[in-house]
PDB file of C-alpha atoms in Angstrom:
ATOM      1  CA  MET A 264      14.400   7.306  25.237  1.00  0.00           C
ATOM      2  CA  LYS A 265      10.893   8.676  25.665  1.00  0.00           C
ATOM      3  CA  LYS A 266      11.557  10.085  21.622  1.00  0.00           C
ATOM      4  CA  ILE A 267      12.289   6.719  21.122  1.00  0.00           C
ATOM      5  CA  VAL A 268       9.037   5.241  22.120  1.00  0.00           C
ATOM      6  CA  ILE A 269       6.816   7.495  20.757  1.00  0.00           C
ATOM      7  CA  ALA A 270       8.188   7.242  17.013  1.00  0.00           C
ATOM      8  CA  ILE A 271       7.642   3.281  18.194  1.00  0.00           C
ATOM      9  CA  THR A 272       4.039   4.286  19.144  1.00  0.00           C
ATOM     10  CA  ILE A 273       3.483   6.614  15.895  1.00  0.00           C
ATOM     11  CA  LEU A 274       4.800   3.813  13.686  1.00  0.00           C
ATOM     12  CA  THR A 275       2.860   1.531  15.292  1.00  0.00           C
ATOM     13  CA  GLY A 276       0.073   2.924  14.451  1.00  0.00           C
ATOM     14  CA  VAL A 277       0.103   3.705  11.096  1.00  0.00           C
ATOM     15  CA  PHE A 278       1.057   0.645  10.213  1.00  0.00           C
ATOM     16  CA  ALA A 279      -1.576  -1.088  12.373  1.00  0.00           C
ATOM     17  CA  TYR A 280      -4.276   0.920  10.626  1.00  0.00           C
ATOM     18  CA  GLY A 281      -2.791   1.082   7.472  1.00  0.00           C
ATOM     19  CA  GLU A 282      -5.014   2.126   4.514  1.00  0.00           C
ATOM     20  CA  THR A 283      -9.088   1.385   4.222  1.00  0.00           C
ATOM     21  CA  MET A 284     -10.525  -0.161   2.131  1.00  0.00           C
ATOM     22  CA  ASP A 285     -12.730   3.001   0.595  1.00  0.00           C
ATOM     23  CA  GLU A 286      -9.315   5.016   1.020  1.00  0.00           C
ATOM     24  CA  TYR A 287      -7.514   2.708  -1.896  1.00  0.00           C
ATOM     25  CA  LEU A 288     -10.626   2.914  -4.083  1.00  0.00           C
ATOM     26  CA  GLN A 289     -10.455   6.761  -3.876  1.00  0.00           C
ATOM     27  CA  ARG A 290      -7.059   7.190  -4.287  1.00  0.00           C
ATOM     28  CA  LEU A 291      -7.976   4.888  -7.314  1.00  0.00           C
ATOM     29  CA  ALA A 292     -10.680   6.756  -8.348  1.00  0.00           C
ATOM     30  CA  ALA A 293      -8.391  10.370  -8.415  1.00  0.00           C
ATOM     31  CA  GLN A 294      -5.690   8.336 -10.566  1.00  0.00           C
ATOM     32  CA  ALA A 295      -8.012   6.592 -13.114  1.00  0.00           C
ATOM     33  CA  LYS A 296      -9.536  10.417 -14.096  1.00  0.00           C
ATOM     34  CA  LYS A 297      -5.856  10.881 -13.893  1.00  0.00           C
ATOM     35  CA  GLU A 298      -5.849   8.644 -16.686  1.00  0.00           C
ATOM     36  CA  ASN A 299      -9.286   9.328 -18.628  1.00  0.00           C
ATOM     37  CA  PRO A 300      -9.594  12.700 -17.559  1.00  0.00           C
ATOM     38  CA  SER A 301     -13.886  12.156 -18.737  1.00  0.00           C
ATOM     39  CA  PHE A 302     -13.583   9.353 -15.867  1.00  0.00           C
ATOM     40  CA  GLY A 303     -17.293   9.493 -13.737  1.00  0.00           C
ATOM     41  CA  GLY A 304     -16.609   6.752 -11.040  1.00  0.00           C
ATOM     42  CA  PHE A 305     -16.608   3.015 -10.911  1.00  0.00           C
ATOM     43  CA  SER A 306     -19.335   0.747 -12.287  1.00  0.00           C
ATOM     44  CA  VAL A 307     -20.673  -2.252 -10.922  1.00  0.00           C
ATOM     45  CA  GLU A 308     -22.096  -3.470 -13.379  1.00  0.00           C
ATOM     46  CA  ARG A 309     -17.783  -2.475 -15.405  1.00  0.00           C
ATOM     47  CA  GLY A 310     -17.674  -4.758 -12.924  1.00  0.00           C
ATOM     48  CA  ARG A 311     -19.269  -7.304 -13.431  1.00  0.00           C
ATOM     49  CA  GLU A 312     -18.173  -7.006 -17.549  1.00  0.00           C
ATOM     50  CA  ILE A 313     -14.377  -7.544 -16.084  1.00  0.00           C
ATOM     51  CA  TYR A 314     -14.653 -10.681 -14.320  1.00  0.00           C
ATOM     52  CA  PHE A 315     -16.860 -12.624 -15.950  1.00  0.00           C
ATOM     53  CA  SER A 316     -15.054 -11.322 -20.167  1.00  0.00           C
ATOM     54  CA  LYS A 317     -13.078 -14.919 -21.074  1.00  0.00           C
ATOM     55  CA  HIS A 318      -9.368 -14.115 -22.009  1.00  0.00           C
ATOM     56  CA  ILE A 319      -6.362 -16.730 -23.450  1.00  0.00           C
ATOM     57  CA  GLY A 320      -4.513 -15.991 -19.860  1.00  0.00           C
ATOM     58  CA  LYS A 321      -0.929 -15.924 -19.477  1.00  0.00           C
ATOM     59  CA  ARG A 322      -0.821 -19.762 -19.662  1.00  0.00           C
ATOM     60  CA  GLY A 323      -2.472 -20.057 -23.114  1.00  0.00           C
ATOM     61  CA  LYS A 324      -5.856 -21.450 -22.342  1.00  0.00           C
ATOM     62  CA  GLU A 325      -8.989 -19.465 -22.044  1.00  0.00           C
ATOM     63  CA  VAL A 326      -9.931 -17.805 -18.475  1.00  0.00           C
ATOM     64  CA  SER A 327     -11.962 -15.657 -16.949  1.00  0.00           C
ATOM     65  CA  CYS A 328     -11.615 -14.681 -12.924  1.00  0.00           C
ATOM     66  CA  ALA A 329     -14.879 -17.579 -12.635  1.00  0.00           C
ATOM     67  CA  SER A 330     -12.574 -20.194 -14.171  1.00  0.00           C
ATOM     68  CA  CYS A 331     -11.241 -19.840 -10.366  1.00  0.00           C
ATOM     69  CA  HIS A 332     -13.173 -17.995  -8.406  1.00  0.00           C
ATOM     70  CA  THR A 333     -17.287 -19.442  -9.932  1.00  0.00           C
ATOM     71  CA  GLU A 334     -19.795 -17.578 -10.844  1.00  0.00           C
ATOM     72  CA  ASP A 335     -21.249 -17.197  -7.546  1.00  0.00           C
ATOM     73  CA  LEU A 336     -18.624 -15.293  -5.769  1.00  0.00           C
ATOM     74  CA  ARG A 337     -20.889 -16.698  -2.415  1.00  0.00           C
ATOM     75  CA  GLN A 338     -19.406 -19.955  -3.062  1.00  0.00           C
ATOM     76  CA  SER A 339     -15.607 -21.608  -2.395  1.00  0.00           C
ATOM     77  CA  GLY A 340     -13.491 -21.212  -5.696  1.00  0.00           C
ATOM     78  CA  GLU A 341     -10.502 -23.568  -7.064  1.00  0.00           C
ATOM     79  CA  ASN A 342      -7.670 -22.393  -8.799  1.00  0.00           C
ATOM     80  CA  ILE A 343      -8.189 -24.577 -12.154  1.00  0.00           C
ATOM     81  CA  PHE A 344      -3.973 -24.456 -12.490  1.00  0.00           C
ATOM     82  CA  THR A 345      -2.887 -25.741  -9.154  1.00  0.00           C
ATOM     83  CA  GLY A 346      -6.206 -27.293  -7.311  1.00  0.00           C
ATOM     84  CA  LYS A 347      -5.581 -25.106  -4.602  1.00  0.00           C
ATOM     85  CA  LYS A 348      -8.981 -24.044  -2.492  1.00  0.00           C
ATOM     86  CA  ILE A 349      -9.910 -20.564  -2.466  1.00  0.00           C
ATOM     87  CA  LYS A 350     -12.651 -19.033   0.058  1.00  0.00           C
ATOM     88  CA  PRO A 351     -15.740 -17.171  -1.115  1.00  0.00           C
ATOM     89  CA  LEU A 352     -15.153 -13.725  -2.277  1.00  0.00           C
ATOM     90  CA  SER A 353     -18.125 -12.267  -1.271  1.00  0.00           C
ATOM     91  CA  PRO A 354     -18.492  -9.744   1.899  1.00  0.00           C
ATOM     92  CA  SER A 355     -21.107 -11.125   3.141  1.00  0.00           C
ATOM     93  CA  VAL A 356     -20.207 -14.498   2.781  1.00  0.00           C
ATOM     94  CA  ASN A 357     -15.828 -14.645   3.687  1.00  0.00           C
ATOM     95  CA  PRO A 358     -16.172 -10.821   6.104  1.00  0.00           C
ATOM     96  CA  LYS A 359     -12.257 -11.042   5.756  1.00  0.00           C
ATOM     97  CA  ARG A 360     -12.153 -10.651   2.191  1.00  0.00           C
ATOM     98  CA  PHE A 361     -11.677  -6.817   0.881  1.00  0.00           C
ATOM     99  CA  VAL A 362     -10.127  -5.767   4.509  1.00  0.00           C
ATOM    100  CA  ASN A 363      -6.611  -5.942   4.438  1.00  0.00           C
ATOM    101  CA  VAL A 364      -5.983  -3.821   1.262  1.00  0.00           C
ATOM    102  CA  LYS A 365      -2.362  -4.749   0.794  1.00  0.00           C
ATOM    103  CA  LYS A 366      -3.727  -8.590   0.048  1.00  0.00           C
ATOM    104  CA  VAL A 367      -6.644  -6.951  -1.754  1.00  0.00           C
ATOM    105  CA  LYS A 368      -3.220  -4.652  -4.311  1.00  0.00           C
ATOM    106  CA  LYS A 369      -1.791  -7.997  -4.461  1.00  0.00           C
ATOM    107  CA  TRP A 370      -3.980 -10.697  -5.700  1.00  0.00           C
ATOM    108  CA  LEU A 371      -5.714  -7.563  -8.026  1.00  0.00           C
ATOM    109  CA  ARG A 372      -2.458  -7.175  -9.750  1.00  0.00           C
ATOM    110  CA  ARG A 373      -1.747 -11.413  -9.507  1.00  0.00           C
ATOM    111  CA  ASN A 374      -4.801 -12.125 -11.450  1.00  0.00           C
ATOM    112  CA  PHE A 375      -5.150  -9.162 -13.414  1.00  0.00           C
ATOM    113  CA  LYS A 376      -1.664 -10.685 -14.952  1.00  0.00           C
ATOM    114  CA  ASP A 377      -3.052 -14.288 -15.130  1.00  0.00           C
ATOM    115  CA  VAL A 378      -6.244 -13.356 -16.968  1.00  0.00           C
ATOM    116  CA  TYR A 379      -5.651 -10.602 -18.880  1.00  0.00           C
ATOM    117  CA  LYS A 380      -1.360 -10.842 -19.175  1.00  0.00           C
ATOM    118  CA  ARG A 381      -1.380  -7.061 -18.202  1.00  0.00           C
ATOM    119  CA  GLU A 382      -1.803  -5.172 -14.818  1.00  0.00           C
ATOM    120  CA  GLY A 383      -5.234  -3.965 -14.737  1.00  0.00           C
ATOM    121  CA  THR A 384      -5.873   0.066 -15.374  1.00  0.00           C
ATOM    122  CA  ALA A 385      -7.327   1.938 -12.578  1.00  0.00           C
ATOM    123  CA  GLN A 386      -9.805   1.991 -13.524  1.00  0.00           C
ATOM    124  CA  GLU A 387     -10.418  -1.758 -14.155  1.00  0.00           C
ATOM    125  CA  LYS A 388      -9.339  -2.280 -10.564  1.00  0.00           C
ATOM    126  CA  GLY A 389     -11.870  -0.270  -8.798  1.00  0.00           C
ATOM    127  CA  ASP A 390     -14.629  -1.171 -11.295  1.00  0.00           C
ATOM    128  CA  VAL A 391     -14.352  -4.843 -10.203  1.00  0.00           C
ATOM    129  CA  LEU A 392     -13.493  -3.900  -6.511  1.00  0.00           C
ATOM    130  CA  LEU A 393     -16.752  -2.676  -6.152  1.00  0.00           C
ATOM    131  CA  PHE A 394     -18.706  -5.558  -8.187  1.00  0.00           C
ATOM    132  CA  MET A 395     -17.424  -7.603  -5.985  1.00  0.00           C
ATOM    133  CA  ARG A 396     -17.748  -6.166  -3.008  1.00  0.00           C
ATOM    134  CA  SER A 397     -21.735  -6.243  -4.105  1.00  0.00           C
ATOM    135  CA  ASN A 398     -21.846  -9.435  -4.463  1.00  0.00           C
TER     136      ASN A 398
END
């Protein structure tokens, strides 16, 4: 019985605290270095370019991240297809942003597929995360 209680306590701690955003960014950096040996780190400027660049998205319409999330990350946005309201991306006005790594991974994957019709590379994800966190 004692072993079960210890195991549950350990597992609860692992799931409760999980991976931090900084740890996730470190993992993305290691992956980016594997994909491109000349990778020298993430860039806010490259992230800005990713965020604002327009592409023909999965629904055949020209879109960018800013199409739904607005040009000012401190403002609320709206999904242009569903009308769903989106809370600001900027952690300066929305401190809950970029805390839950599982949610960040989910939305990065989904939004890259919506805008770029593919999953983002490790470098692209790191760059855009750095840009969004810096606002």
